Amino acid sequence: MEHVWVEAYIPYGNYRGSMRDNSNKTWIPMDGSFKQYNYINGIDITTIISFTTDEYLNQVQTQNPVHYYQNKIQIYLDANMPDKTIIDVKGYRETKEESYGILPSTLPYKTIAVLNHYSTMIGNLRATVSFTLFDPNIFSQVSYSISTIELAGKRMTLSYIPASLTDETLINSYNGYMYDVPAYLLNLKPVLKIEGGIRLTGTSTTMGSDQMLTIQFSAPDGTSEMVQKKLIAGTYYGIGINIQGVNENILGKRNYNLITNLTTQTAATLTNDDLIGEHLHILAITYFMANDKIFTSGAKIYNIANTRILSEGVTSFTLSVSYVFSIPKAVIPSGIEMDVGMERIIAISKEGNINKEKQYLEISGLAGSYHEHDIFEKIKGFSSVSAVKALQTASAMGIPVYKITNTNIGSILPLLQLSSEIMGNIQNAVNAGKEVIASQANIQIDDWIGAGYIIRNPVTGAGAYMISGGLAGGSSTKNADGWQIVALFKGAFAGLKDMLDVVVRRYIATAAQLEVGEMIAVAAKELAKAKAGYEEVGYCSGLVRRAYWAAGICLDQWSNCGQNDLGRKNNTTWDDSMGGVKYLYDLANTLNINNSIRTTNDPLVGDMVFFDNTTGPGNPLSHMGVVVTGPNSNGMVTFVHASRSGVQNSKMNILKSSDTNENDFIGNFCAKGTGDPACLKERGINGL
């Protein structure tokens, strides 16, 4: 098996477990990717409790399909295997640790042959991405290529700037807001930017006109894949490239960058790309993080080895264009949309079960489509639509939803009342051997009228999830949301800063919810072994750290996010007798933001919630979680928390804290229904 490792040139001659001097430097091979694990096998429950697309699409869901399936499995376990949880079904792994005390001079495995040494990775061994901007009006195109490694963690955007000084002057005459300029008077040119630097400039065109972006991915083995995105001149696009997966560390760095800019800079020192471009790019990688986490979670249920491969998605603030004789007359920001041209994973059954591979790809495809509306709703607060939501809405409205194959297309196609574009796509897909899931007619969600449909490979389960307009993604559904975007373009700095607290809180809650059904305990042990007792408290505080860092808030040195943590900045000290919960409680007290530690009847989304006595009487600050929904009219709050049995949603009634029917008690000390309020006591709710 071919493999790659690195070598470090370090002083090794006088090495005694530490570098004592600079003598006798030697190349030492290192391979951090090689790990051995202890596997705790899961329970194959897919043959007992099944997931079906028809069931999931039968009504509008508030859970992605993997969490929906997990909940269904847990209900079965509670009734038939009460000592088991979803973690037992999935199984998990723990890293086998070997502590040498010294840096080994050899690799941990046998090397048969060394084929090549490189000081840098040569070009033909690197995957590349090529961007081509094409103007169909004058048949002009320009291109730019870059290796994927150079894009890792970078912000990518495509936006439009004035084509000339005359156009810039014209915009200034309209108070600097280009969407007030009559479209036919203004010429713009597209610019592709990486971290704000222009890498490619296209030809100028009239605002509101169509252009085309082609993205081609080329692998070292010579294979390539291409996606195309229709552009509307004047639109702002954030481009998300998922190279090998997105986690809270990647997302946290981008959110940290945006938060830092908004809290330390001014409108005069920042560009639209630092603000609007960053915001759109973050939404794109949030989508990929949600997919990566949920795809991995689903893989454990089906016992699948899944691998993320190069993928691409574009988020944009959309424009509504009005025309006179096919010439753009006026352009107005109208909403936000996501177009995922390439979402790719490799799925291999560990059992060699092809049917499980198909089932896994089907549930993963549904999850990806769900996130195409859910991310906008959770982060932006915009009502949105995706293929999955459109089909669920059709079912809820009583509109028939059909599975169309080559055996029934002749009878079903005449029943459909859809656009000619969708009808043509259905016909072409079925002719190519695919199956299609589509509603009989359009549905309406707010101001959006259209349809969602799924084109699937009936053998593999892989598919495309489409909505009207040729979009492989999701879109906001209210015209009124466009005015929020208008305000953002008129004052990006003020607009983003005003909603900073709300958006950060939403990121915290979203990141926490994505971990439901996962085993944080293993990650907690690996995060920080330096502190005694961390392993015992790391389950719950480890989840909180992850969620906050995904939102760009680095709580402490054990959050795995570098030196910019709040704990060290504020000299918060660790109490070995109490652990991580007490540490974060003290940090919140030190910061004293939003009256940090408080007992309140109005907890906010993203707040930390602390509990006493969850492991026994007289154990203060023994547990914590993250608030994901605020109190309803009856005082009910939902929060996400982690324990040895995994991450789960629980409820807490802040108006009836001693009512055992209204609160999910945590830990083994107090069984639900004992009626003893001393078993669990809410300590306070904190917003950092």
XYZ file of N, CA and C in Angstrom, residues 27-206:
540
model
N 17.447 13.755 9.742
C 16.084 13.659 9.233
C 15.352 12.526 9.958
N 14.313 12.894 10.697
C 13.533 11.929 11.477
C 12.160 11.766 10.825
N 11.784 10.538 10.437
C 10.462 10.330 9.819
C 9.343 10.447 10.854
N 8.233 11.064 10.454
C 7.076 11.241 11.329
C 5.800 10.977 10.541
N 4.894 10.254 11.145
C 3.619 9.970 10.490
C 2.495 10.083 11.514
N 1.965 11.283 11.636
C 0.883 11.519 12.597
C -0.432 10.897 12.183
N -0.532 10.463 10.919
C -1.790 9.880 10.451
C -1.943 8.424 10.864
N -0.825 7.789 11.250
C -0.885 6.363 11.583
C -1.297 6.196 13.039
N -2.453 5.598 13.237
C -2.955 5.345 14.589
C -3.563 3.948 14.620
N -3.503 3.353 15.772
C -4.184 2.083 15.986
C -5.297 2.300 17.010
N -6.364 1.530 16.862
C -7.555 1.773 17.672
C -8.058 0.492 18.339
N -8.737 0.711 19.451
C -9.584 -0.322 20.035
C -11.015 -0.023 19.590
N -11.649 -0.993 18.959
C -12.993 -0.788 18.439
C -14.025 -1.418 19.366
N -15.024 -0.626 19.698
C -16.172 -1.145 20.445
C -17.294 -1.302 19.424
N -17.604 -2.524 19.070
C -18.559 -2.791 17.999
C -19.965 -2.346 18.366
N -20.688 -1.904 17.357
C -22.057 -1.474 17.555
C -23.045 -2.624 17.376
N -24.319 -2.276 17.368
C -25.406 -3.246 17.211
C -26.063 -2.994 15.857
N -26.158 -4.017 15.041
C -26.822 -3.860 13.750
C -28.330 -3.872 13.969
N -28.906 -2.681 13.896
C -30.342 -2.573 14.164
C -31.117 -2.174 12.916
N -30.395 -1.985 11.792
C -31.052 -1.498 10.578
C -32.053 -2.497 10.015
N -31.884 -3.779 10.315
C -32.843 -4.781 9.827
C -34.090 -4.854 10.703
N -33.979 -4.302 11.926
C -35.126 -4.308 12.852
C -35.916 -3.009 12.721
N -35.194 -1.894 12.765
C -35.803 -0.573 12.628
C -35.242 0.049 11.362
N -36.068 0.219 10.381
C -35.591 0.710 9.086
C -35.907 2.190 8.904
N -35.160 2.790 7.984
C -35.435 4.165 7.557
C -35.860 4.110 6.100
N -36.942 4.807 5.773
C -37.376 4.870 4.377
C -37.565 6.322 3.959
N -37.246 6.573 2.697
C -37.429 7.916 2.144
C -38.893 8.317 2.187
N -39.783 7.399 1.845
C -41.220 7.715 1.811
C -41.707 8.201 3.171
N -41.285 7.522 4.222
C -41.714 7.917 5.571
C -41.185 9.301 5.918
N -39.912 9.557 5.600
C -39.308 10.844 5.960
C -39.933 12.000 5.180
N -40.318 11.742 3.937
C -40.895 12.802 3.108
C -42.389 12.987 3.335
N -42.977 12.210 4.216
C -44.425 12.225 4.390
C -44.940 13.490 5.071
N -44.085 14.156 5.832
C -44.480 15.406 6.485
C -43.254 16.278 6.691
N -43.464 17.562 6.924
C -42.350 18.494 7.129
C -41.658 18.144 8.439
N -40.351 17.930 8.353
C -39.578 17.486 9.506
C -38.747 18.634 10.088
N -38.508 18.561 11.384
C -37.640 19.538 12.052
C -36.299 18.921 12.424
N -36.059 17.701 11.971
C -34.786 17.020 12.197
C -34.218 16.556 10.863
N -32.887 16.594 10.746
C -32.294 15.985 9.565
C -32.574 14.478 9.619
N -32.498 13.769 8.496
C -32.936 12.368 8.480
C -32.129 11.437 9.369
N -30.844 11.725 9.589
C -30.049 10.869 10.465
C -30.512 11.022 11.909
N -30.730 12.249 12.364
C -31.238 12.456 13.720
C -32.666 11.915 13.854
N -33.439 12.041 12.791
C -34.789 11.459 12.784
C -34.700 9.947 12.990
N -33.789 9.312 12.277
C -33.611 7.863 12.382
C -33.055 7.484 13.754
N -32.108 8.257 14.253
C -31.573 7.998 15.596
C -32.676 8.036 16.639
N -33.552 9.016 16.527
C -34.646 9.141 17.485
C -35.587 7.938 17.394
N -35.826 7.488 16.188
C -36.675 6.323 15.974
C -36.038 5.069 16.594
N -34.727 4.948 16.425
C -34.009 3.812 17.011
C -34.047 3.876 18.529
N -33.848 5.079 19.092
C -33.828 5.224 20.538
C -35.177 4.868 21.157
N -36.259 5.214 20.472
C -37.595 4.842 20.959
C -37.715 3.318 21.046
N -37.196 2.629 20.029
C -37.210 1.172 20.049
C -36.352 0.642 21.193
N -35.170 1.227 21.386
C -34.281 0.768 22.453
C -34.927 0.960 23.819
N -35.558 2.108 24.012
C -36.193 2.387 25.305
C -37.251 1.336 25.634
N -37.934 0.861 24.607
C -39.009 -0.108 24.831
C -38.506 -1.543 24.921
N -37.399 -1.854 24.216
C -36.975 -3.247 24.109
C -35.582 -3.529 24.676
N -34.735 -2.528 24.730
C -33.372 -2.703 25.247
C -33.032 -1.476 26.091
N -33.714 -1.283 27.218
C -33.629 -0.030 27.972
C -32.243 0.309 28.501
N -31.343 -0.649 28.513
C -29.996 -0.366 28.988
C -29.072 0.093 27.856
N -29.614 0.240 26.648
C -28.814 0.617 25.493
C -29.190 2.014 24.995
N -28.216 2.674 24.351
C -28.445 3.982 23.742
C -27.978 3.943 22.295
N -28.162 5.030 21.598
C -27.727 5.116 20.206
C -26.220 4.925 20.095
N -25.465 5.260 21.133
C -24.014 5.042 21.125
C -23.699 3.553 21.048
N -24.486 2.733 21.747
C -24.295 1.279 21.684
C -24.584 0.749 20.289
N -25.530 1.371 19.608
C -25.855 0.965 18.241
C -24.703 1.304 17.300
N -24.164 2.498 17.452
C -23.115 2.955 16.539
C -21.754 2.331 16.836
N -21.501 2.071 18.113
C -20.153 1.681 18.485
C -19.226 2.884 18.404
N -18.006 2.692 18.810
C -17.031 3.777 18.717
C -15.638 3.189 18.825
N -14.645 4.051 18.715
C -13.266 3.586 18.776
C -12.473 4.475 19.716
N -11.446 3.896 20.306
C -10.526 4.644 21.160
C -9.112 4.416 20.657
N -8.325 5.462 20.648
C -6.950 5.359 20.173
C -6.101 4.565 21.155
N -5.335 3.616 20.616
C -4.361 2.907 21.439
C -3.158 3.824 21.654
N -2.884 4.107 22.902
C -1.795 5.024 23.210
C -0.536 4.274 23.617
N 0.602 4.763 23.115
C 1.899 4.253 23.521
C 2.772 5.460 23.859
N 3.208 5.559 25.078
C 4.027 6.683 25.523
C 5.471 6.222 25.671
N 6.339 6.769 24.827
C 7.743 6.354 24.824
C 8.627 7.247 25.690
N 8.233 8.505 25.829
C 9.090 9.446 26.560
C 10.173 10.049 25.693
N 10.374 9.467 24.522
C 11.347 10.016 23.571
C 10.710 10.029 22.190
N 11.332 10.759 21.270
C 10.872 10.802 19.897
C 11.513 9.649 19.133
N 10.739 8.668 18.663
C 11.336 7.541 17.937
C 12.021 8.007 16.654
N 13.061 7.305 16.282
C 13.802 7.659 15.068
C 13.347 6.857 13.866
N 12.348 6.002 14.059
C 11.842 5.179 12.961
C 10.331 5.281 12.896
N 9.781 4.852 11.772
C 8.332 4.826 11.602
C 7.728 3.663 12.393
N 6.446 3.745 12.752
C 5.827 2.684 13.563
C 5.378 1.477 12.748
N 5.838 1.366 11.517
C 5.466 0.231 10.683
C 6.622 -0.096 9.744
N 6.555 -1.246 9.132
C 7.615 -1.700 8.234
C 7.490 -1.013 6.881
N 8.601 -0.471 6.398
C 8.639 0.176 5.095
C 9.251 -0.780 4.076
N 8.505 -1.092 3.039
C 8.996 -2.010 2.008
C 9.971 -1.296 1.071
N 9.575 -0.122 0.616
C 10.426 0.643 -0.301
C 10.038 2.107 -0.235
N 11.018 2.987 -0.434
C 10.783 4.425 -0.524
C 10.900 4.804 -1.991
N 9.798 5.187 -2.582
C 9.778 5.442 -4.022
C 10.360 6.797 -4.384
N 10.063 7.828 -3.580
C 10.546 9.173 -3.903
C 10.666 10.011 -2.649
N 11.571 11.004 -2.693
C 11.680 12.046 -1.688
C 11.381 13.380 -2.365
N 10.590 14.218 -1.722
C 10.304 15.542 -2.279
C 10.474 16.582 -1.173
N 11.106 17.700 -1.515
C 11.189 18.809 -0.560
C 9.869 19.565 -0.522
N 9.186 19.585 -1.644
C 7.818 20.100 -1.723
C 7.039 19.166 -2.640
N 5.734 19.167 -2.487
C 4.908 18.307 -3.337
C 4.913 18.851 -4.753
N 5.342 18.044 -5.714
C 5.447 18.517 -7.088
C 4.072 18.653 -7.714
N 4.006 19.469 -8.763
C 2.729 19.859 -9.347
C 1.857 18.715 -9.806
N 2.452 17.704 -10.469
C 1.605 16.638 -11.009
C 1.091 15.674 -9.945
N 1.471 15.888 -8.687
C 0.935 15.096 -7.586
C -0.117 15.864 -6.788
N -0.410 17.062 -7.233
C -1.382 17.902 -6.527
C -2.694 17.975 -7.296
N -3.782 17.949 -6.571
C -5.079 18.231 -7.178
C -5.177 19.732 -7.443
N -5.811 20.092 -8.526
C -5.926 21.509 -8.883
C -7.381 21.885 -9.137
N -7.647 23.182 -9.048
C -8.959 23.731 -9.373
C -8.754 24.832 -10.403
N -9.529 24.789 -11.471
C -9.472 25.828 -12.497
C -10.799 26.573 -12.533
N -10.723 27.892 -12.569
C -11.912 28.741 -12.631
C -11.918 29.448 -13.983
N -13.041 29.369 -14.665
C -13.182 30.033 -15.958
C -14.423 30.913 -15.940
N -14.237 32.185 -16.273
C -15.343 33.128 -16.394
C -15.655 33.309 -17.874
N -16.911 33.055 -18.228
C -17.321 33.099 -19.636
C -18.473 34.079 -19.804
N -18.363 34.935 -20.825
C -19.437 35.870 -21.155
C -20.070 35.420 -22.459
N -21.309 34.901 -22.418
C -21.946 34.380 -23.641
C -22.322 35.471 -24.634
N -22.350 36.726 -24.173
C -22.747 37.815 -25.065
C -21.654 38.148 -26.074
N -20.387 37.986 -25.664
C -19.273 38.302 -26.566
C -18.326 37.114 -26.733
N -18.725 35.959 -26.205
C -17.940 34.726 -26.313
C -16.488 34.934 -25.858
N -16.367 35.560 -24.690
C -15.040 35.824 -24.129
C -14.879 35.027 -22.840
N -13.671 34.481 -22.599
C -13.447 33.755 -21.365
C -12.017 33.948 -20.879
N -11.869 33.897 -19.559
C -10.557 33.974 -18.911
C -10.521 32.894 -17.842
N -9.318 32.376 -17.533
C -9.196 31.262 -16.602
C -8.070 31.480 -15.607
N -8.188 30.763 -14.492
C -7.176 30.800 -13.444
C -7.143 29.443 -12.757
N -5.932 28.920 -12.502
C -5.787 27.616 -11.848
C -4.968 27.741 -10.581
N -5.272 26.879 -9.605
C -4.576 26.888 -8.329
C -4.681 25.486 -7.728
N -3.702 25.079 -6.950
C -3.767 23.774 -6.300
C -4.728 23.835 -5.115
N -5.341 22.711 -4.810
C -6.310 22.690 -3.716
C -5.645 22.990 -2.376
N -4.373 22.600 -2.222
C -3.704 22.848 -0.945
C -3.570 24.343 -0.686
N -3.466 25.136 -1.744
C -3.365 26.589 -1.581
C -4.702 27.212 -1.204
N -5.783 26.456 -1.384
C -7.119 26.958 -1.046
C -7.579 26.532 0.342
N -6.840 25.603 0.952
C -7.281 25.048 2.233
C -7.471 26.143 3.274
N -8.673 26.242 3.813
C -8.969 27.214 4.861
C -9.118 28.644 4.382
N -9.054 28.885 3.075
C -9.087 30.248 2.537
C -10.506 30.659 2.148
N -10.767 31.965 2.261
C -12.035 32.530 1.804
C -11.973 32.755 0.299
N -13.004 32.266 -0.399
C -13.110 32.470 -1.838
C -14.443 33.135 -2.150
N -14.396 34.154 -2.989
C -15.617 34.857 -3.371
C -15.569 35.230 -4.845
N -16.731 35.474 -5.398
C -16.839 36.076 -6.726
C -17.849 37.206 -6.611
N -17.409 38.384 -6.978
C -18.276 39.558 -6.867
C -18.067 40.446 -8.084
N -18.773 41.552 -8.113
C -18.707 42.463 -9.256
C -18.283 43.854 -8.796
N -17.412 44.470 -9.575
C -16.921 45.811 -9.289
C -17.186 46.693 -10.506
N -17.167 48.032 -10.332
C -17.361 48.921 -11.490
C -16.353 48.610 -12.590
N -16.828 48.615 -13.837
C -15.955 48.266 -14.958
C -14.971 49.370 -15.288
N -15.292 50.591 -14.905
C -14.420 51.725 -15.234
C -14.616 52.823 -14.206
N -13.786 53.848 -14.308
C -13.920 55.002 -13.425
C -15.257 55.696 -13.649
N -15.727 55.685 -14.897
C -17.033 56.282 -15.202
C -18.150 55.565 -14.452
N -18.083 54.234 -14.419
C -19.099 53.450 -13.696
C -19.008 53.686 -12.192
N -17.798 53.822 -11.675
C -17.634 54.097 -10.248
C -18.220 55.455 -9.883
N -17.995 56.443 -10.760
C -18.554 57.781 -10.538
C -20.074 57.741 -10.573
N -20.618 56.947 -11.495
C -22.074 56.816 -11.595
C -22.651 56.234 -10.305
N -22.012 55.205 -9.753
C -22.485 54.611 -8.500
C -22.430 55.638 -7.376
N -21.358 56.396 -7.319
C -21.221 57.421 -6.268
C -22.311 58.476 -6.371
N -22.776 58.730 -7.580
C -23.833 59.740 -7.747
C -25.173 59.239 -7.210
N -25.264 57.934 -6.985
C -26.447 57.332 -6.367
C -26.139 56.948 -4.913
N -25.374 57.784 -4.242
C -25.000 57.600 -2.834
C -24.222 56.309 -2.587
N -23.511 55.844 -3.598
C -22.634 54.696 -3.433
C -23.337 53.355 -3.429
N -24.634 53.335 -3.721
C -25.401 52.080 -3.698
C -25.728 51.684 -5.127
N -25.026 50.681 -5.651
C -25.118 50.417 -7.086
C -26.475 49.875 -7.509
N -27.243 49.268 -6.582
C -28.524 48.709 -6.978
C -29.600 49.779 -7.176
N -29.295 51.041 -6.835
C -30.198 52.145 -7.153
C -29.970 52.670 -8.567
N -28.840 52.294 -9.173
C -28.522 52.744 -10.525
C -29.357 51.940 -11.522
N -29.977 52.576 -12.514
C -30.652 51.798 -13.558
C -29.674 50.803 -14.174
N -30.079 49.553 -14.240
C -29.154 48.490 -14.620
C -28.528 48.726 -15.984
N -29.306 49.225 -16.941
C -28.802 49.382 -18.306
C -27.733 50.473 -18.428
N -27.580 51.310 -17.372
C -26.573 52.369 -17.408
C -25.225 51.929 -16.836
N -25.231 50.810 -16.109
C -24.047 50.457 -15.322
C -23.365 49.201 -15.863
N -22.063 49.310 -16.088
C -21.253 48.168 -16.487
C -20.411 47.692 -15.302
N -20.385 46.375 -15.127
C -19.636 45.772 -14.036
C -18.725 44.675 -14.601
N -17.697 44.320 -13.837
C -16.856 43.194 -14.234
C -16.681 42.254 -13.043
N -16.681 40.942 -13.320
C -16.563 39.963 -12.234
C -15.117 39.816 -11.786
N -14.930 39.624 -10.469
C -13.592 39.391 -9.924
C -13.647 38.190 -8.987
N -12.732 37.255 -9.184
C -12.574 36.110 -8.297
C -11.507 36.469 -7.273
N -11.843 36.358 -5.982
C -10.919 36.749 -4.917
C -10.626 35.572 -3.995
N -9.388 35.515 -3.536
C -8.987 34.585 -2.489
C -8.418 35.413 -1.351
N -9.055 35.331 -0.190
C -8.687 36.157 0.972
C -8.608 37.638 0.603
N -9.543 38.076 -0.244
C -9.653 39.488 -0.598
C -8.766 39.927 -1.738
N -7.825 39.089 -2.160
C -6.940 39.445 -3.261
C -7.500 38.975 -4.589
N -7.541 39.855 -5.589
C -8.096 39.510 -6.896
C -7.160 38.560 -7.628
N -7.688 37.405 -8.040
C -6.911 36.418 -8.786
C -7.353 36.307 -10.240
N -8.573 36.740 -10.533
C -9.084 36.633 -11.898
C -10.116 37.717 -12.123
N -10.028 38.395 -13.267
C -10.979 39.444 -13.634
C -11.605 39.102 -14.977
N -12.921 39.117 -15.041
C -13.626 38.798 -16.278
C -13.946 40.039 -17.086
N -14.631 39.831 -18.179
C -14.995 40.939 -19.059
C -16.200 41.683 -18.501
N -16.303 42.955 -18.851
C -17.385 43.791 -18.333
C -18.697 43.465 -19.038
N -19.786 43.697 -18.324
C -21.118 43.461 -18.864
C -22.111 44.357 -18.142
N -23.307 44.463 -18.655
C -24.347 45.276 -18.029
C -24.847 44.606 -16.757
